[in-house]
Tab-separated table of C-alpha atoms and ligand atoms in Angstrom:
chain	number	residue	atom	x	y	z
A	123	UNK	CA	49.489	96.645	157.837
A	124	UNK	CA	50.427	98.781	154.798
A	125	UNK	CA	54.044	98.941	153.657
A	126	UNK	CA	54.296	102.526	154.956
A	127	UNK	CA	52.997	101.478	158.367
A	128	UNK	CA	55.372	98.543	158.311
A	129	UNK	CA	58.333	100.868	157.704
A	130	UNK	CA	57.394	103.250	160.501
A	131	UNK	CA	56.839	100.237	162.770
A	132	UNK	CA	60.423	99.113	162.281
A	133	UNK	CA	61.854	102.624	162.510
A	134	UNK	CA	60.798	102.762	166.141
A	135	UNK	CA	62.311	99.415	167.095
A	136	UNK	CA	65.142	101.098	169.019
A	137	UNK	CA	62.663	103.067	171.061
A	138	UNK	CA	60.435	100.032	171.527
A	139	UNK	CA	63.268	98.022	173.072
A	140	UNK	CA	64.779	100.860	175.084
A	141	UNK	CA	65.254	99.458	178.605
A	142	UNK	CA	62.593	100.546	181.087
A	143	UNK	CA	64.282	98.814	184.008
A	144	UNK	CA	67.874	98.201	185.065
A	145	UNK	CA	67.387	94.460	184.579
A	146	UNK	CA	66.773	95.084	180.860
A	147	UNK	CA	70.106	96.846	180.275
A	148	UNK	CA	72.302	94.677	178.052
A	149	UNK	CA	75.973	93.938	178.673
A	150	UNK	CA	76.729	96.345	181.529
A	151	UNK	CA	76.868	93.961	184.476
A	152	UNK	CA	78.248	94.680	187.134
A	153	UNK	CA	78.143	98.445	186.514
A	154	UNK	CA	74.355	98.501	186.582
A	155	UNK	CA	74.383	96.751	189.960
A	156	UNK	CA	76.888	99.310	191.261
A	157	UNK	CA	74.629	102.145	190.096
A	158	UNK	CA	71.609	100.512	191.756
A	159	UNK	CA	73.587	100.239	195.005
A	160	UNK	CA	74.661	103.893	194.797
A	161	UNK	CA	71.036	104.964	194.339
A	162	UNK	CA	69.944	102.835	197.324
A	163	UNK	CA	72.084	104.871	199.715
A	164	UNK	CA	70.407	107.474	201.949
A	165	UNK	CA	72.528	110.229	200.353
A	166	UNK	CA	72.377	110.349	196.571
A	167	UNK	CA	75.549	111.518	194.782
A	168	UNK	CA	75.193	115.144	193.646
A	169	UNK	CA	76.946	114.211	190.419
A	170	UNK	CA	77.054	110.902	188.555
A	171	UNK	CA	79.483	110.564	185.660
A	172	UNK	CA	78.923	107.835	183.059
A	173	UNK	CA	81.884	107.301	180.764
A	174	UNK	CA	82.574	104.914	177.920
A	175	UNK	CA	82.746	104.654	174.166
A	176	UNK	CA	79.874	105.710	171.891
A	177	UNK	CA	76.612	103.799	171.597
A	178	UNK	CA	76.910	101.550	174.653
A	179	UNK	CA	73.915	102.910	176.541
A	180	UNK	CA	75.178	105.856	178.616
A	181	UNK	CA	72.202	108.105	177.864
A	182	UNK	CA	69.780	105.226	178.362
A	183	UNK	CA	71.293	104.523	181.778
A	184	UNK	CA	71.206	108.233	182.662
A	185	UNK	CA	67.469	108.271	181.896
A	186	UNK	CA	66.941	105.132	183.974
A	187	UNK	CA	68.743	106.730	186.912
A	188	UNK	CA	66.555	109.829	186.534
A	189	UNK	CA	63.460	107.619	186.367
A	190	UNK	CA	64.478	105.830	189.564
A	191	UNK	CA	65.180	109.071	191.432
A	192	UNK	CA	61.826	110.566	190.494
A	193	UNK	CA	59.664	107.424	190.857
A	194	UNK	CA	56.860	108.178	193.354
A	195	UNK	CA	56.755	104.584	194.621
A	196	UNK	CA	60.407	104.828	195.687
A	197	UNK	CA	60.042	108.141	197.542
A	198	UNK	CA	60.619	106.580	200.944
A	199	UNK	CA	61.900	103.114	200.149
A	200	UNK	CA	64.921	103.290	197.885
A	201	UNK	CA	66.743	100.775	200.073
A	202	UNK	CA	64.981	97.837	198.392
A	203	UNK	CA	67.164	95.437	196.473
A	204	UNK	CA	67.434	95.239	193.534
A	205	UNK	CA	66.344	98.831	193.089
A	206	UNK	CA	64.030	99.380	190.109
A	207	UNK	CA	61.575	102.144	189.182
A	208	UNK	CA	57.970	100.947	189.427
A	209	UNK	CA	57.174	101.779	185.798
A	210	UNK	CA	53.531	102.451	186.718
A	211	UNK	CA	53.355	105.740	188.615
A	212	UNK	CA	52.668	109.051	186.863
A	213	UNK	CA	56.327	110.005	187.180
A	214	UNK	CA	57.591	106.774	185.567
A	215	UNK	CA	55.087	107.117	182.765
A	216	UNK	CA	56.091	110.680	181.957
A	217	UNK	CA	59.723	109.498	181.980
A	218	UNK	CA	58.853	106.893	179.367
A	219	UNK	CA	57.227	109.603	177.245
A	220	UNK	CA	60.197	111.983	177.747
A	221	UNK	CA	57.830	114.606	179.167
A	222	UNK	CA	58.883	114.674	182.830
A	223	UNK	CA	58.883	118.225	184.210
A	224	UNK	CA	61.720	117.581	186.664
A	225	UNK	CA	64.098	115.836	184.311
A	226	UNK	CA	65.973	118.212	182.081
A	227	UNK	CA	68.264	116.844	179.413
A	228	UNK	CA	70.711	118.992	177.466
A	229	UNK	CA	73.270	118.150	174.835
A	230	UNK	CA	76.477	119.950	175.744
A	231	UNK	CA	77.686	119.594	172.158
A	232	UNK	CA	75.157	122.248	171.126
A	233	UNK	CA	74.917	124.096	174.486
A	234	UNK	CA	78.538	124.719	175.329
A	235	UNK	CA	78.354	128.232	176.781
A	236	UNK	CA	78.171	129.501	180.332
A	237	UNK	CA	74.752	131.092	179.690
A	238	UNK	CA	73.252	127.697	178.859
A	239	UNK	CA	74.537	126.295	182.151
A	240	UNK	CA	73.558	129.375	184.193
A	241	UNK	CA	69.957	129.095	183.026
A	242	UNK	CA	69.947	125.463	184.050
A	243	UNK	CA	71.568	126.108	187.435
A	244	UNK	CA	69.090	128.845	188.356
A	245	UNK	CA	66.239	126.348	188.190
A	246	UNK	CA	68.078	124.041	190.638
A	247	UNK	CA	66.928	126.076	193.598
A	248	UNK	CA	63.225	125.612	192.927
A	249	UNK	CA	61.239	122.691	194.301
A	250	UNK	CA	60.180	119.982	191.900
A	251	UNK	CA	57.269	120.764	189.616
A	252	UNK	CA	55.840	117.242	189.515
A	253	UNK	CA	56.009	116.414	193.206
A	254	UNK	CA	59.000	114.093	192.662
A	255	UNK	CA	61.703	113.866	195.326
A	256	UNK	CA	64.420	114.984	192.928
A	257	UNK	CA	65.121	117.310	190.068
A	258	UNK	CA	67.525	115.624	187.684
A	259	UNK	CA	69.741	117.268	185.086
A	260	UNK	CA	71.240	115.062	182.391
A	261	UNK	CA	74.120	116.665	180.502
A	262	UNK	CA	75.177	114.576	177.523
A	263	UNK	CA	78.640	114.960	175.951
A	264	UNK	CA	79.589	117.025	179.000
A	265	UNK	CA	83.233	117.279	177.898
A	266	UNK	CA	82.094	119.810	175.260
A	267	UNK	CA	81.267	122.476	177.867
A	268	UNK	CA	83.427	125.608	177.863
A	269	UNK	CA	85.833	126.345	180.705
A	270	UNK	CA	83.572	129.070	182.101
A	271	UNK	CA	80.576	126.720	181.893
A	272	UNK	CA	82.505	124.118	183.907
A	273	UNK	CA	83.426	126.799	186.471
A	274	UNK	CA	79.779	127.779	186.858
A	275	UNK	CA	78.840	124.110	187.244
A	276	UNK	CA	81.573	123.504	189.801
A	277	UNK	CA	80.113	126.004	192.282
A	278	UNK	CA	76.797	124.152	192.340
A	279	UNK	CA	78.452	120.728	192.438
A	280	UNK	CA	80.448	121.733	195.519
A	281	UNK	CA	77.243	122.186	197.480
A	282	UNK	CA	74.379	120.759	195.458
A	283	UNK	CA	70.837	121.244	196.794
A	284	UNK	CA	69.676	118.005	198.443
A	285	UNK	CA	66.876	117.495	195.943
A	286	UNK	CA	69.127	117.880	192.874
A	287	UNK	CA	71.183	115.309	190.996
A	288	UNK	CA	73.372	115.880	187.947
A	289	UNK	CA	74.065	113.012	185.570
A	290	UNK	CA	76.878	113.543	183.109
A	291	UNK	CA	77.591	111.309	180.133
A	292	UNK	CA	80.737	111.473	178.047
A	293	UNK	CA	82.907	109.540	175.650
A	294	UNK	CA	85.955	111.620	176.615
A	295	UNK	CA	86.262	111.823	180.382
A	296	UNK	CA	89.877	113.022	180.126
A	297	UNK	CA	88.594	116.377	178.794
A	298	UNK	CA	86.568	117.041	181.945
A	299	UNK	CA	88.312	119.125	184.653
A	300	UNK	CA	89.545	117.020	187.574
A	301	UNK	CA	87.710	119.333	189.969
A	302	UNK	CA	84.416	118.235	188.386
A	303	UNK	CA	85.337	114.530	188.242
A	304	UNK	CA	86.375	114.488	191.905
A	305	UNK	CA	82.887	115.658	192.889
A	306	UNK	CA	81.142	112.918	190.944
A	307	UNK	CA	80.638	109.219	191.379
A	308	UNK	CA	82.107	107.807	188.188
A	309	UNK	CA	80.999	104.640	186.392
A	310	UNK	CA	82.908	103.228	183.438
A	311	UNK	CA	80.634	101.452	180.985
A	312	UNK	CA	82.155	98.916	178.652
A	313	UNK	CA	81.951	97.988	174.999
A	314	UNK	CA	79.690	94.974	174.456
A	315	UNK	CA	81.210	91.627	173.539
A	316	UNK	CA	80.327	90.139	170.158
A	317	UNK	CA	78.467	87.229	171.727
A	318	UNK	CA	76.361	89.566	173.882
A	319	UNK	CA	75.427	91.673	170.877
A	320	UNK	CA	74.651	88.600	168.802
A	321	UNK	CA	72.327	87.068	171.371
A	322	UNK	CA	70.662	90.465	171.856
A	323	UNK	CA	69.966	90.757	168.122
A	324	UNK	CA	68.689	87.164	168.088
A	325	UNK	CA	66.257	87.986	170.877
A	326	UNK	CA	64.940	91.032	169.012
A	327	UNK	CA	64.514	89.069	165.765
A	328	UNK	CA	62.707	86.302	167.614
A	329	UNK	CA	60.307	88.778	169.229
A	330	UNK	CA	59.707	90.529	165.910
A	331	UNK	CA	59.232	87.208	164.108
A	332	UNK	CA	62.108	87.933	161.741
A	333	UNK	CA	63.999	85.096	160.120
A	334	UNK	CA	67.726	85.844	160.039
A	335	UNK	CA	70.665	83.754	158.818
A	336	UNK	CA	73.397	83.206	161.386
A	337	UNK	CA	75.978	84.817	159.084
A	338	UNK	CA	73.866	87.998	159.072
A	339	UNK	CA	74.145	88.288	162.860
A	340	UNK	CA	77.924	87.925	162.530
A	341	UNK	CA	78.086	90.668	159.888
A	342	UNK	CA	75.939	93.072	161.909
A	343	UNK	CA	77.910	92.428	165.101
A	344	UNK	CA	81.199	92.830	163.287
A	345	UNK	CA	80.142	96.235	161.948
A	346	UNK	CA	78.625	97.412	165.231
A	347	UNK	CA	82.057	97.148	166.935
A	348	UNK	CA	80.632	96.674	170.419
A	349	UNK	CA	78.066	99.474	170.135
A	350	UNK	CA	74.517	98.422	170.927
A	351	UNK	CA	73.169	101.557	169.249
A	352	UNK	CA	75.018	100.772	166.015
A	353	UNK	CA	73.877	97.134	166.175
A	354	UNK	CA	70.283	98.274	166.503
A	355	UNK	CA	70.623	100.824	163.757
A	356	UNK	CA	72.107	98.219	161.392
A	357	UNK	CA	69.350	95.739	162.234
A	358	UNK	CA	66.699	98.366	161.512
A	359	UNK	CA	68.321	99.201	158.178
A	360	UNK	CA	68.459	95.508	157.330
A	361	UNK	CA	64.768	95.043	158.153
A	362	UNK	CA	63.798	98.107	156.131
A	363	UNK	CA	65.747	96.753	153.179
A	364	UNK	CA	64.990	93.050	153.332
A	365	UNK	CA	61.750	92.763	155.301
A	366	UNK	CA	61.188	89.770	157.547
A	367	UNK	CA	63.770	87.511	155.937
A	368	UNK	CA	67.361	88.646	156.365
A	369	UNK	CA	69.694	86.859	153.959
A	370	UNK	CA	73.451	87.218	153.955
A	371	UNK	CA	73.655	88.181	150.270
A	372	UNK	CA	71.261	91.130	150.750
A	373	UNK	CA	72.909	92.350	153.943
A	374	UNK	CA	76.342	92.186	152.344
A	375	UNK	CA	75.052	94.507	149.622
A	376	UNK	CA	73.578	96.820	152.244
A	377	UNK	CA	76.940	97.033	153.997
A	378	UNK	CA	78.805	97.510	150.715
A	379	UNK	CA	80.522	94.162	151.225
A	380	UNK	CA	81.438	91.746	148.454
A	381	UNK	CA	79.887	88.278	148.544
A	382	UNK	CA	81.927	85.379	149.889
A	383	UNK	CA	82.376	83.931	146.362
A	384	UNK	CA	83.671	87.294	145.121
A	385	UNK	CA	86.248	87.541	147.918
A	386	UNK	CA	87.253	83.945	147.254
A	387	UNK	CA	87.758	84.721	143.552
A	388	UNK	CA	89.767	87.876	144.377
A	389	UNK	CA	92.112	85.840	146.554
A	390	UNK	CA	92.351	83.038	143.996
A	391	UNK	CA	93.406	85.483	141.263
A	392	UNK	CA	95.825	87.151	143.670
A	393	UNK	CA	97.246	83.741	144.581
A	394	UNK	CA	97.655	82.889	140.876
A	395	UNK	CA	99.208	86.340	140.297
A	396	UNK	CA	96.858	86.806	137.356
A	397	UNK	CA	96.952	90.593	137.571
A	398	UNK	CA	94.915	91.298	134.412
A	399	UNK	CA	92.019	89.099	135.512
A	400	UNK	CA	92.317	90.429	139.076
A	401	UNK	CA	91.911	94.046	137.928
A	402	UNK	CA	88.910	93.187	135.734
A	403	UNK	CA	87.359	91.306	138.660
A	404	UNK	CA	87.746	94.112	141.247
A	405	UNK	CA	86.540	96.702	138.745
A	406	UNK	CA	83.388	94.639	138.297
A	407	UNK	CA	82.934	94.560	142.086
A	408	UNK	CA	83.413	98.324	142.243
A	409	UNK	CA	80.713	98.869	139.609
A	410	UNK	CA	78.402	96.618	141.622
A	411	UNK	CA	78.759	99.016	144.556
A	412	UNK	CA	81.409	97.291	146.672
A	413	UNK	CA	83.333	99.798	148.768
A	414	UNK	CA	87.144	99.543	148.180
A	415	UNK	CA	87.854	99.682	151.927
A	416	UNK	CA	85.309	96.966	152.619
A	417	UNK	CA	86.833	94.784	149.902
A	418	UNK	CA	90.273	95.203	151.463
A	419	UNK	CA	88.823	94.279	154.873
A	420	UNK	CA	87.313	91.157	153.371
A	421	UNK	CA	90.601	90.229	151.667
A	422	UNK	CA	92.321	90.545	155.057
A	423	UNK	CA	89.645	88.380	156.667
A	424	UNK	CA	89.965	85.832	153.853
A	425	UNK	CA	93.722	85.591	154.466
A	426	UNK	CA	93.024	85.141	158.171
A	427	UNK	CA	90.619	82.297	157.353
A	428	UNK	CA	93.289	80.668	155.173
A	429	UNK	CA	95.743	80.821	158.100
A	430	UNK	CA	93.143	79.229	160.366
A	431	UNK	CA	92.697	76.422	157.848
A	432	UNK	CA	96.420	75.732	158.023
A	433	UNK	CA	97.116	76.131	161.708
A	434	UNK	CA	93.994	75.992	163.820
A	435	UNK	CA	91.378	73.309	164.241
A	436	UNK	CA	89.163	75.826	166.022
A	437	UNK	CA	87.050	78.639	164.572
A	438	UNK	CA	87.134	77.137	161.122
A	439	UNK	CA	84.683	78.615	158.707
A	440	UNK	CA	82.071	76.540	156.930
A	441	UNK	CA	83.153	78.307	153.754
A	442	UNK	CA	85.743	76.782	151.472
A	443	UNK	CA	88.981	78.588	152.327
A	444	UNK	CA	90.979	75.348	152.360
A	445	UNK	CA	91.152	75.337	148.544
A	446	UNK	CA	93.236	78.540	148.704
A	447	UNK	CA	95.875	77.187	151.080
A	448	UNK	CA	97.953	75.918	148.141
A	449	UNK	CA	98.355	79.527	146.916
A	450	UNK	CA	99.377	81.116	150.209
A	451	UNK	CA	102.077	79.915	152.588
A	452	UNK	CA	102.530	81.509	155.990
A	453	UNK	CA	105.362	83.750	154.778
A	454	UNK	CA	103.166	84.958	151.862
A	455	UNK	CA	100.306	85.768	154.198
A	456	UNK	CA	102.578	87.540	156.680
A	457	UNK	CA	104.047	89.748	153.961
A	458	UNK	CA	100.617	90.431	152.418
A	459	UNK	CA	99.196	91.280	155.840
A	460	UNK	CA	101.825	93.988	156.322
A	461	UNK	CA	100.964	95.293	152.885
A	462	UNK	CA	97.241	95.410	153.753
A	463	UNK	CA	97.880	97.263	157.025
A	464	UNK	CA	99.719	99.973	155.074
A	465	UNK	CA	97.043	99.802	152.383
A	466	UNK	CA	94.280	100.762	154.841
A	467	UNK	CA	96.148	103.965	155.692
A	468	UNK	CA	96.672	104.735	152.014
A	469	UNK	CA	93.000	104.199	151.220
A	470	UNK	CA	91.936	106.438	154.124
A	471	UNK	CA	94.088	109.300	152.839
A	472	UNK	CA	93.537	108.722	149.146
A	473	UNK	CA	91.369	110.955	146.963
A	474	UNK	CA	90.897	107.938	144.693
A	475	UNK	CA	90.314	104.924	146.945
A	476	UNK	CA	89.548	102.526	144.107
A	477	UNK	CA	92.723	103.398	142.181
A	478	UNK	CA	94.688	103.033	145.413
A	479	UNK	CA	93.144	99.608	145.896
A	480	UNK	CA	94.118	98.561	142.366
A	481	UNK	CA	97.698	99.739	142.926
A	482	UNK	CA	97.796	97.915	146.232
A	483	UNK	CA	96.590	94.653	144.668
A	484	UNK	CA	99.211	94.941	141.914
A	485	UNK	CA	101.842	95.450	144.615
A	486	UNK	CA	100.531	92.462	146.566
A	487	UNK	CA	100.551	90.207	143.491
A	488	UNK	CA	104.069	91.375	142.656
A	489	UNK	CA	105.194	90.880	146.246
A	490	UNK	CA	103.939	87.321	146.115
A	491	UNK	CA	106.183	86.623	143.101
A	492	UNK	CA	109.264	87.841	144.954
A	493	UNK	CA	111.350	85.127	146.584
A	494	UNK	CA	110.765	85.122	150.308
A	495	UNK	CA	113.525	85.217	152.883
A	496	UNK	CA	113.309	81.485	153.508
A	497	UNK	CA	113.931	80.818	149.825
A	498	UNK	CA	116.828	83.301	149.730
A	499	UNK	CA	118.372	81.654	152.772
A	500	UNK	CA	117.901	78.238	151.174
A	501	UNK	CA	119.770	79.406	148.087
A	502	UNK	CA	122.395	81.114	150.193
A	503	UNK	CA	122.723	78.065	152.428
A	504	UNK	CA	123.165	75.775	149.394
A	505	UNK	CA	125.704	78.151	147.878
A	506	UNK	CA	127.642	78.463	151.114
A	507	UNK	CA	127.575	74.710	151.526
A	508	UNK	CA	128.971	74.107	148.035
A	509	UNK	CA	131.736	76.638	148.755
A	510	UNK	CA	132.463	74.821	151.971
A	511	UNK	CA	132.536	71.487	150.135
A	512	UNK	CA	135.117	72.818	147.648
A	513	UNK	CA	137.173	74.131	150.501
A	514	UNK	CA	136.723	70.910	152.449
A	515	UNK	CA	137.731	68.734	149.503
A	516	UNK	CA	140.891	70.790	149.186
A	517	UNK	CA	141.931	69.975	152.693
A	518	UNK	CA	140.553	66.390	152.447
A	519	UNK	CA	138.591	66.685	155.673
A	520	UNK	CA	136.379	63.750	156.594
A	521	UNK	CA	132.655	63.605	155.784
A	522	UNK	CA	131.508	63.753	159.416
A	523	UNK	CA	132.866	67.311	159.665
A	524	UNK	CA	130.794	68.385	156.619
A	525	UNK	CA	127.627	67.100	158.262
A	526	UNK	CA	128.347	68.941	161.463
A	527	UNK	CA	129.054	72.148	159.460
A	528	UNK	CA	125.688	71.909	157.770
A	529	UNK	CA	123.937	71.299	161.062
A	530	UNK	CA	125.560	74.419	162.457
A	531	UNK	CA	124.242	76.611	159.590
A	532	UNK	CA	120.598	75.557	159.805
A	533	UNK	CA	119.792	77.080	163.189
A	534	UNK	CA	121.059	80.466	161.920
A	535	UNK	CA	118.663	80.261	158.989
A	536	UNK	CA	115.770	79.293	161.207
A	537	UNK	CA	116.444	82.206	163.516
A	538	UNK	CA	116.413	84.604	160.527
A	539	UNK	CA	113.175	83.149	159.172
A	540	UNK	CA	111.489	83.255	162.564
A	541	UNK	CA	112.606	86.852	163.105
A	542	UNK	CA	111.309	87.864	159.671
A	543	UNK	CA	107.925	86.227	160.116
A	544	UNK	CA	107.099	87.194	163.677
B	126	ZN	ZN1	57.334	104.855	189.426
């Protein structure tokens, strides 16, 4: 296989692994089962609404529903359980090729007007062209339709022809008129869990004979944020870049992330408050292509790892974060975390993200040199105690009273410290 063929081979991975059956849909149990049950009923819902965040498989499920409704083998036996399209009949095959005459798919984001919907609704009244039992209309991003388009749609949804089914997909169900929603059977799809995405990517890599470090799966899953489409897209980019061997160092570069050692060094210099060396170091990272926002994310994650080293026996990283625990106490990390949260907002709004990052790091290093509240209270407590001792010696009170005074002050300090930290 030439390199060009190899590239095109991997570009179609998403299509290659697109589910052909309900049982192949990843991470949407029990919603898939509910959809199968709804389709098994003698009366099919005139409108099906699939809602959920981006990239979790709404359009894929809509196509599977359309495939099931038009499958010739299921014409008179949709009550079988679990319901699946046969995948072999002429109808199923044209579904797989996206050439089915009775399945019409429109993107409401680019067809928002009433004329677009009217044209579609007029064809509802004709019998199917392929001999399938149903004509299916998939309207993606349906919330983008205009008010008049929704009104036109509503009339048909109130009394849909028996051989017609509408499938709507949207990320923003709250923008759809209630009159439309009430005439649909609604299914809420969910964001995939990290572990589900990770095992899915592992399965794909195994099938494609791709060697992938475990840390790479974690990075891809972390950046996909529960979206199977994004996870797939990232995996394809990684394969195009690195071939059949996916190493963490290469994928970090692809994602604009600094390497672990670079994040470690950033935190070490921050912990030492060596601002000059810190600025030289982050400038070097910037020239190497590290995105300022990504670096800040990694600094936040590094601080989180340092906390885990100090307080949790679970989820400890194999990387060496323990060596940084001497630089950062819990009150340091808490204060720096607040600073980072504000820093993300500043970087988002900034015209000069790198300069904003530099200013933020200077602020963080400076903040670390400030005495924390616990220290201030220690000083204050010692000062107050010495004042009390002078006063006590004047009245010649006994030593047991001094001890009880001191004991009374400590809880106040602890309450202040606890309040400040949490
Ligand atoms: Zn079929």
